[in-house]
Structure formats: C-alpha cells, structure tokens
Amino acid sequence: TDLRKRLGPHAALDGVTVDFTAGGLHGLIGSDGAGKTTLLRTLVGLLRPDGGTVQYRDGARSLSLEEARPGLAYMPQQQSLYGDLSISEHLDFFRDLYGIPPSIYRDRRARLLGLTRLDKFQDRPAGKLSGGMYKKLGLMCALLRTPTALLLDEPTNGVDPISRREFWDLLHDLRREGLLIIVATAYMDEAERCAHVHLMENGRVLAAGAPRDL
C-alpha cells in the first residue's frame, strides 16, 4: 500500500498500491527502470521502503515479514549459481542450506527434476547448461523449500523462444498447485499468459486487471 522507495535521485517506487491474490499468476509489466525489480526486492525484504506498507497474509491472519519469509522464494534476474557445480550438486547444496531432512528432500528432488525435465542432465555443470536449462536450475533451487509465493525477475530474459514457452508451461503447472507467482517481464506476449497484469512505468502502477481488459 502506497509503497515509496528512492534510489539516489530517482523515485523507483512512487506510491505503488497492489494486491497479489494467492493462487494467481501475476505479471509486473514494464520497460527497464519501471520499478519492477525494486518492487520485488521490497516485497521479499531485501529493500526497506521509504514509505508505505507491505502486508503478508495467511488466510485471514496477518503475518510479519519474519513469519512470511520461509514461504517466499525469489529468483533474481541474474542468477548466482556456481558454474563448476553440477545440477545434482546444486540441489544438494541448497538442501543443506535450507536444512531439508533427507526423507523429504529425496521425493522433492525427484519431483522437481521430473517437472523441469532435467533428470537426465544431473551431472552436467551449470556453466555448460543452455540458457533455458540454467533458468530451470535456478527455479528448482528456489522451489526446494516448497514456498507459497514465488517471485521471478525477468526469468526468461535472453532465453530462446522454445525454452521460454517451456518455462511458462512450467509456471502454469505450479500455479495449478496453488502457488502464488509474481513475474516481472518486459515481454508483452508473456503478459497475455498471466491471470492478472500490473502495468508499471516510472515507479507507478498505471493500470491493473486481466490482460484482455487492458
């Protein structure tokens, strides 16, 4: 509600009010500098707003950021994966980082590898993956904690058209499982694949609604 954030002389967020409903696929649409990345980073607590509030809810119950944080997964535009670690080693690394019990991890790992169709490439280093496979690996690492909300910053930027389509098919499969997904993108054709679109420019939301209505 009325989020404001200045980055130097620039008003990166200039009174943003928006509601992200659970189980929906929301698109933040806008060109570079519109405020999409700043909004995502503020929502997950990486940036503190200069004004306004962010409210997290579990049904009718209001949550603090600390309570909500375990359910938030953020995939930044520039992935910080390790080029010399394989897909399998990345998953093991994030298992230890998140403290996931072996019994739970085993089933979750198998499901994510099958969902992304990377199960045949587990020994391949991240540095030798295609752009689309690299993005899928980043998505798997974010999903290991089974979040309730997934925030992705231009996840298909620089990815070939076929991989882009596969990635969006994957997002729709996740949405059907009840996951709240917020995707920042500059591609208007991707906006059409969202249930709700929030059009941003110069730190403001110009319009919001179903893609066809806008």
PDB file of C-alpha atoms in Angstrom:
ATOM      1  CA  THR A   1       0.000   0.000   0.000  1.00  0.00           C
ATOM      2  CA  ASP A   2       1.442   3.373  -1.168  1.00  0.00           C
ATOM      3  CA  LEU A   3       4.984   1.952  -1.399  1.00  0.00           C
ATOM      4  CA  ARG A   4       7.707   4.530  -1.940  1.00  0.00           C
ATOM      5  CA  LYS A   5      11.418   3.998  -2.485  1.00  0.00           C
ATOM      6  CA  ARG A   6      14.102   6.382  -3.682  1.00  0.00           C
ATOM      7  CA  LEU A   7      17.346   5.107  -5.180  1.00  0.00           C
ATOM      8  CA  GLY A   8      19.564   8.164  -5.280  1.00  0.00           C
ATOM      9  CA  PRO A   9      17.633  10.962  -7.007  1.00  0.00           C
ATOM     10  CA  HIS A  10      15.277   8.503  -8.690  1.00  0.00           C
ATOM     11  CA  ALA A  11      11.839   7.580  -7.326  1.00  0.00           C
ATOM     12  CA  ALA A  12      11.991   3.835  -8.029  1.00  0.00           C
ATOM     13  CA  LEU A  13       8.608   3.329  -6.326  1.00  0.00           C
ATOM     14  CA  ASP A  14       6.244   6.290  -6.299  1.00  0.00           C
ATOM     15  CA  GLY A  15       3.112   5.295  -4.377  1.00  0.00           C
ATOM     16  CA  VAL A  16       2.568   1.703  -5.514  1.00  0.00           C
ATOM     17  CA  THR A  17      -0.597   0.012  -4.254  1.00  0.00           C
ATOM     18  CA  VAL A  18      -1.303  -3.519  -5.456  1.00  0.00           C
ATOM     19  CA  ASP A  19      -2.894  -6.746  -4.206  1.00  0.00           C
ATOM     20  CA  PHE A  20      -1.439 -10.141  -5.091  1.00  0.00           C
ATOM     21  CA  THR A  21      -4.021 -12.873  -4.542  1.00  0.00           C
ATOM     22  CA  ALA A  22      -2.941 -16.373  -3.535  1.00  0.00           C
ATOM     23  CA  GLY A  23      -3.092 -18.983  -6.271  1.00  0.00           C
ATOM     24  CA  GLY A  24      -2.843 -16.458  -9.081  1.00  0.00           C
ATOM     25  CA  LEU A  25      -0.215 -15.772 -11.721  1.00  0.00           C
ATOM     26  CA  HIS A  26       0.535 -12.049 -11.685  1.00  0.00           C
ATOM     27  CA  GLY A  27       2.609 -10.171 -14.242  1.00  0.00           C
ATOM     28  CA  LEU A  28       4.541  -6.984 -13.489  1.00  0.00           C
ATOM     29  CA  ILE A  29       4.892  -5.479 -16.959  1.00  0.00           C
ATOM     30  CA  GLY A  30       7.122  -2.571 -17.877  1.00  0.00           C
ATOM     31  CA  SER A  31      10.330  -1.467 -19.532  1.00  0.00           C
ATOM     32  CA  ASP A  32      13.707  -1.142 -17.810  1.00  0.00           C
ATOM     33  CA  GLY A  33      13.514   1.396 -14.994  1.00  0.00           C
ATOM     34  CA  ALA A  34       9.764   0.963 -14.468  1.00  0.00           C
ATOM     35  CA  GLY A  35      10.277  -0.196 -10.863  1.00  0.00           C
ATOM     36  CA  LYS A  36       9.611  -3.927 -11.254  1.00  0.00           C
ATOM     37  CA  THR A  37      12.849  -5.162  -9.651  1.00  0.00           C
ATOM     38  CA  THR A  38      12.638  -2.632  -6.802  1.00  0.00           C
ATOM     39  CA  LEU A  39       9.085  -3.756  -6.047  1.00  0.00           C
ATOM     40  CA  LEU A  40      10.062  -7.450  -5.965  1.00  0.00           C
ATOM     41  CA  ARG A  41      13.069  -6.776  -3.730  1.00  0.00           C
ATOM     42  CA  THR A  42      10.897  -4.734  -1.376  1.00  0.00           C
ATOM     43  CA  LEU A  43       8.279  -7.496  -1.197  1.00  0.00           C
ATOM     44  CA  VAL A  44      10.844 -10.103  -0.111  1.00  0.00           C
ATOM     45  CA  GLY A  45      12.544  -7.760   2.378  1.00  0.00           C
ATOM     46  CA  LEU A  46      15.802  -7.128   0.501  1.00  0.00           C
ATOM     47  CA  LEU A  47      14.962  -3.406   0.407  1.00  0.00           C
ATOM     48  CA  ARG A  48      13.182  -1.333   3.019  1.00  0.00           C
ATOM     49  CA  PRO A  49      10.538   1.041   1.678  1.00  0.00           C
ATOM     50  CA  ASP A  50      10.882   4.751   2.451  1.00  0.00           C
ATOM     51  CA  GLY A  51       7.118   4.895   2.871  1.00  0.00           C
ATOM     52  CA  GLY A  52       4.026   2.724   2.708  1.00  0.00           C
ATOM     53  CA  THR A  53       3.469  -0.803   3.979  1.00  0.00           C
ATOM     54  CA  VAL A  54       3.727  -4.404   2.830  1.00  0.00           C
ATOM     55  CA  GLN A  55       1.207  -6.762   4.423  1.00  0.00           C
ATOM     56  CA  TYR A  56       1.544 -10.547   4.307  1.00  0.00           C
ATOM     57  CA  ARG A  57      -1.474 -12.722   4.986  1.00  0.00           C
ATOM     58  CA  ASP A  58      -2.151 -16.387   5.609  1.00  0.00           C
ATOM     59  CA  GLY A  59      -5.870 -16.535   5.028  1.00  0.00           C
ATOM     60  CA  ALA A  60      -7.376 -14.077   7.489  1.00  0.00           C
ATOM     61  CA  ARG A  61      -4.229 -13.954   9.633  1.00  0.00           C
ATOM     62  CA  SER A  62      -1.707 -11.140   9.227  1.00  0.00           C
ATOM     63  CA  LEU A  63       1.979 -12.183   9.238  1.00  0.00           C
ATOM     64  CA  SER A  64       5.204 -10.353   9.966  1.00  0.00           C
ATOM     65  CA  LEU A  65       7.985 -10.476   7.369  1.00  0.00           C
ATOM     66  CA  GLU A  66       9.881 -12.930   9.589  1.00  0.00           C
ATOM     67  CA  GLU A  67       6.867 -15.248   9.679  1.00  0.00           C
ATOM     68  CA  ALA A  68       6.262 -14.922   5.943  1.00  0.00           C
ATOM     69  CA  ARG A  69       9.895 -15.223   4.816  1.00  0.00           C
ATOM     70  CA  PRO A  70      10.109 -19.076   4.815  1.00  0.00           C
ATOM     71  CA  GLY A  71       7.223 -19.123   2.334  1.00  0.00           C
ATOM     72  CA  LEU A  72       8.824 -16.599  -0.045  1.00  0.00           C
ATOM     73  CA  ALA A  73      11.106 -17.677  -2.901  1.00  0.00           C
ATOM     74  CA  TYR A  74      12.865 -15.052  -5.003  1.00  0.00           C
ATOM     75  CA  MET A  75      14.597 -15.718  -8.324  1.00  0.00           C
ATOM     76  CA  PRO A  76      16.671 -12.658  -9.311  1.00  0.00           C
ATOM     77  CA  GLN A  77      17.305 -11.586 -12.880  1.00  0.00           C
ATOM     78  CA  GLN A  78      20.995 -12.507 -12.615  1.00  0.00           C
ATOM     79  CA  GLN A  79      21.249 -15.999 -11.154  1.00  0.00           C
ATOM     80  CA  SER A  80      24.073 -16.571  -8.677  1.00  0.00           C
ATOM     81  CA  LEU A  81      24.674 -20.237  -9.476  1.00  0.00           C
ATOM     82  CA  TYR A  82      28.083 -21.896  -9.430  1.00  0.00           C
ATOM     83  CA  GLY A  83      29.416 -22.718 -12.886  1.00  0.00           C
ATOM     84  CA  ASP A  84      31.583 -25.627 -11.752  1.00  0.00           C
ATOM     85  CA  LEU A  85      28.858 -27.347  -9.708  1.00  0.00           C
ATOM     86  CA  SER A  86      26.563 -29.849 -11.404  1.00  0.00           C
ATOM     87  CA  ILE A  87      22.779 -29.781 -11.248  1.00  0.00           C
ATOM     88  CA  SER A  88      22.891 -32.554  -8.639  1.00  0.00           C
ATOM     89  CA  GLU A  89      25.481 -30.713  -6.543  1.00  0.00           C
ATOM     90  CA  HIS A  90      23.438 -27.519  -6.624  1.00  0.00           C
ATOM     91  CA  LEU A  91      20.376 -29.325  -5.279  1.00  0.00           C
ATOM     92  CA  ASP A  92      22.444 -30.957  -2.528  1.00  0.00           C
ATOM     93  CA  PHE A  93      23.968 -27.592  -1.642  1.00  0.00           C
ATOM     94  CA  PHE A  94      20.582 -25.878  -1.280  1.00  0.00           C
ATOM     95  CA  ARG A  95      19.260 -28.901   0.655  1.00  0.00           C
ATOM     96  CA  ASP A  96      21.953 -28.287   3.266  1.00  0.00           C
ATOM     97  CA  LEU A  97      21.449 -24.519   3.127  1.00  0.00           C
ATOM     98  CA  TYR A  98      17.714 -24.871   3.847  1.00  0.00           C
ATOM     99  CA  GLY A  99      18.166 -27.762   6.306  1.00  0.00           C
ATOM    100  CA  ILE A 100      15.765 -30.069   4.462  1.00  0.00           C
ATOM    101  CA  PRO A 101      15.541 -33.575   6.017  1.00  0.00           C
ATOM    102  CA  PRO A 102      16.838 -36.389   3.738  1.00  0.00           C
ATOM    103  CA  SER A 103      13.475 -38.195   3.640  1.00  0.00           C
ATOM    104  CA  ILE A 104      11.652 -35.075   2.413  1.00  0.00           C
ATOM    105  CA  TYR A 105      14.472 -33.990   0.106  1.00  0.00           C
ATOM    106  CA  ARG A 106      14.587 -37.276  -1.789  1.00  0.00           C
ATOM    107  CA  ASP A 107      10.972 -37.075  -3.003  1.00  0.00           C
ATOM    108  CA  ARG A 108      11.090 -33.300  -3.580  1.00  0.00           C
ATOM    109  CA  ARG A 109      14.279 -33.596  -5.636  1.00  0.00           C
ATOM    110  CA  ALA A 110      12.845 -36.347  -7.840  1.00  0.00           C
ATOM    111  CA  ARG A 111       9.641 -34.367  -8.418  1.00  0.00           C
ATOM    112  CA  LEU A 112      11.450 -31.149  -9.385  1.00  0.00           C
ATOM    113  CA  LEU A 113      13.853 -32.938 -11.721  1.00  0.00           C
ATOM    114  CA  GLY A 114      10.914 -34.619 -13.429  1.00  0.00           C
ATOM    115  CA  LEU A 115       8.910 -31.400 -13.585  1.00  0.00           C
ATOM    116  CA  THR A 116      11.759 -29.478 -15.250  1.00  0.00           C
ATOM    117  CA  ARG A 117      12.874 -32.488 -17.325  1.00  0.00           C
ATOM    118  CA  LEU A 118      16.441 -32.066 -16.100  1.00  0.00           C
ATOM    119  CA  ASP A 119      16.657 -35.555 -14.603  1.00  0.00           C
ATOM    120  CA  LYS A 120      18.843 -36.770 -17.484  1.00  0.00           C
ATOM    121  CA  PHE A 121      21.366 -33.948 -17.016  1.00  0.00           C
ATOM    122  CA  GLN A 122      22.097 -34.171 -13.280  1.00  0.00           C
ATOM    123  CA  ASP A 123      25.878 -34.465 -13.727  1.00  0.00           C
ATOM    124  CA  ARG A 124      26.203 -31.506 -16.119  1.00  0.00           C
ATOM    125  CA  PRO A 125      27.923 -28.400 -14.639  1.00  0.00           C
ATOM    126  CA  ALA A 126      25.818 -25.246 -14.506  1.00  0.00           C
ATOM    127  CA  GLY A 127      28.399 -23.450 -16.638  1.00  0.00           C
ATOM    128  CA  LYS A 128      27.680 -25.820 -19.525  1.00  0.00           C
ATOM    129  CA  LEU A 129      23.881 -25.575 -19.446  1.00  0.00           C
ATOM    130  CA  SER A 130      21.851 -23.801 -22.111  1.00  0.00           C
ATOM    131  CA  GLY A 131      20.103 -20.576 -21.122  1.00  0.00           C
ATOM    132  CA  GLY A 132      16.767 -22.312 -20.628  1.00  0.00           C
ATOM    133  CA  MET A 133      18.238 -25.172 -18.584  1.00  0.00           C
ATOM    134  CA  TYR A 134      20.157 -22.686 -16.432  1.00  0.00           C
ATOM    135  CA  LYS A 135      16.934 -20.824 -15.632  1.00  0.00           C
ATOM    136  CA  LYS A 136      15.194 -24.099 -14.763  1.00  0.00           C
ATOM    137  CA  LEU A 137      18.022 -24.990 -12.373  1.00  0.00           C
ATOM    138  CA  GLY A 138      17.602 -21.630 -10.647  1.00  0.00           C
ATOM    139  CA  LEU A 139      13.871 -22.277 -10.393  1.00  0.00           C
ATOM    140  CA  MET A 140      14.449 -25.722  -8.842  1.00  0.00           C
ATOM    141  CA  CYS A 141      16.773 -24.240  -6.221  1.00  0.00           C
ATOM    142  CA  ALA A 142      14.103 -21.650  -5.352  1.00  0.00           C
ATOM    143  CA  LEU A 143      11.367 -24.306  -5.110  1.00  0.00           C
ATOM    144  CA  LEU A 144      13.234 -26.711  -2.835  1.00  0.00           C
ATOM    145  CA  ARG A 145      11.710 -25.029   0.216  1.00  0.00           C
ATOM    146  CA  THR A 146       8.173 -25.532  -1.185  1.00  0.00           C
ATOM    147  CA  PRO A 147       7.287 -21.822  -0.943  1.00  0.00           C
ATOM    148  CA  THR A 148       3.760 -20.443  -1.008  1.00  0.00           C
ATOM    149  CA  ALA A 149       4.834 -17.418  -3.090  1.00  0.00           C
ATOM    150  CA  LEU A 150       7.342 -17.359  -5.946  1.00  0.00           C
ATOM    151  CA  LEU A 151       8.722 -14.047  -7.230  1.00  0.00           C
ATOM    152  CA  LEU A 152      10.665 -14.090 -10.505  1.00  0.00           C
ATOM    153  CA  ASP A 153      12.535 -11.138 -12.008  1.00  0.00           C
ATOM    154  CA  GLU A 154      12.507 -11.401 -15.831  1.00  0.00           C
ATOM    155  CA  PRO A 155      13.121 -15.186 -15.709  1.00  0.00           C
ATOM    156  CA  THR A 156      13.086 -15.680 -19.491  1.00  0.00           C
ATOM    157  CA  ASN A 157      15.268 -12.710 -20.443  1.00  0.00           C
ATOM    158  CA  GLY A 158      17.821 -13.870 -23.008  1.00  0.00           C
ATOM    159  CA  VAL A 159      16.261 -17.330 -23.377  1.00  0.00           C
ATOM    160  CA  ASP A 160      15.344 -18.820 -26.762  1.00  0.00           C
ATOM    161  CA  PRO A 161      11.616 -18.904 -27.730  1.00  0.00           C
ATOM    162  CA  ILE A 162      11.166 -22.664 -27.221  1.00  0.00           C
ATOM    163  CA  SER A 163      12.725 -22.552 -23.748  1.00  0.00           C
ATOM    164  CA  ARG A 164      10.591 -19.524 -22.918  1.00  0.00           C
ATOM    165  CA  ARG A 165       7.442 -21.466 -23.785  1.00  0.00           C
ATOM    166  CA  GLU A 166       8.577 -24.485 -21.734  1.00  0.00           C
ATOM    167  CA  PHE A 167       9.357 -22.241 -18.765  1.00  0.00           C
ATOM    168  CA  TRP A 168       5.872 -20.683 -18.876  1.00  0.00           C
ATOM    169  CA  ASP A 169       4.241 -24.087 -19.163  1.00  0.00           C
ATOM    170  CA  LEU A 170       6.153 -24.996 -16.007  1.00  0.00           C
ATOM    171  CA  LEU A 171       4.872 -21.879 -14.220  1.00  0.00           C
ATOM    172  CA  HIS A 172       1.277 -22.732 -15.125  1.00  0.00           C
ATOM    173  CA  ASP A 173       1.747 -26.246 -13.718  1.00  0.00           C
ATOM    174  CA  LEU A 174       2.963 -24.685 -10.452  1.00  0.00           C
ATOM    175  CA  ARG A 175       0.071 -22.216 -10.381  1.00  0.00           C
ATOM    176  CA  ARG A 176      -2.435 -25.058 -10.617  1.00  0.00           C
ATOM    177  CA  GLU A 177      -0.936 -26.384  -7.375  1.00  0.00           C
ATOM    178  CA  GLY A 178      -1.997 -23.163  -5.609  1.00  0.00           C
ATOM    179  CA  LEU A 179       1.317 -21.309  -5.675  1.00  0.00           C
ATOM    180  CA  LEU A 180       1.195 -17.506  -5.859  1.00  0.00           C
ATOM    181  CA  ILE A 181       3.507 -16.467  -8.716  1.00  0.00           C
ATOM    182  CA  ILE A 182       4.620 -12.903  -9.477  1.00  0.00           C
ATOM    183  CA  VAL A 183       6.624 -12.484 -12.684  1.00  0.00           C
ATOM    184  CA  ALA A 184       8.369  -9.305 -13.797  1.00  0.00           C
ATOM    185  CA  THR A 185       8.746  -9.112 -17.572  1.00  0.00           C
ATOM    186  CA  ALA A 186       9.158  -6.630 -20.409  1.00  0.00           C
ATOM    187  CA  TYR A 187       7.630  -9.052 -22.950  1.00  0.00           C
ATOM    188  CA  MET A 188       4.047  -8.133 -23.771  1.00  0.00           C
ATOM    189  CA  ASP A 189       3.310 -11.605 -25.154  1.00  0.00           C
ATOM    190  CA  GLU A 190       4.195 -13.025 -21.728  1.00  0.00           C
ATOM    191  CA  ALA A 191       1.734 -10.628 -20.113  1.00  0.00           C
ATOM    192  CA  GLU A 192      -1.036 -12.401 -22.010  1.00  0.00           C
ATOM    193  CA  ARG A 193      -0.175 -15.632 -20.187  1.00  0.00           C
ATOM    194  CA  CYS A 194      -0.822 -14.083 -16.762  1.00  0.00           C
ATOM    195  CA  ALA A 195      -4.174 -14.082 -14.988  1.00  0.00           C
ATOM    196  CA  HIS A 196      -3.595 -10.544 -13.699  1.00  0.00           C
ATOM    197  CA  VAL A 197      -1.364  -7.825 -15.126  1.00  0.00           C
ATOM    198  CA  HIS A 198       0.038  -4.764 -13.366  1.00  0.00           C
ATOM    199  CA  LEU A 199       1.451  -2.254 -15.861  1.00  0.00           C
ATOM    200  CA  MET A 200       4.296  -0.187 -14.362  1.00  0.00           C
ATOM    201  CA  GLU A 201       6.091   2.934 -15.528  1.00  0.00           C
ATOM    202  CA  ASN A 202       8.345   5.374 -13.633  1.00  0.00           C
ATOM    203  CA  GLY A 203       7.680   3.665 -10.300  1.00  0.00           C
ATOM    204  CA  ARG A 204       3.905   3.727 -10.605  1.00  0.00           C
ATOM    205  CA  VAL A 205       1.187   1.224 -11.474  1.00  0.00           C
ATOM    206  CA  LEU A 206      -0.630   2.745 -14.446  1.00  0.00           C
ATOM    207  CA  ALA A 207      -3.265   0.034 -14.825  1.00  0.00           C
ATOM    208  CA  ALA A 208      -4.158  -3.409 -13.491  1.00  0.00           C
ATOM    209  CA  GLY A 209      -6.532  -6.176 -14.481  1.00  0.00           C
ATOM    210  CA  ALA A 210      -6.947  -9.106 -16.829  1.00  0.00           C
ATOM    211  CA  PRO A 211      -4.660  -8.908 -19.907  1.00  0.00           C
ATOM    212  CA  ARG A 212      -7.599  -8.850 -22.331  1.00  0.00           C
ATOM    213  CA  ASP A 213      -9.243  -5.972 -20.458  1.00  0.00           C
ATOM    214  CA  LEU A 214      -6.064  -3.908 -20.557  1.00  0.00           C
TER     215      LEU A 214
END
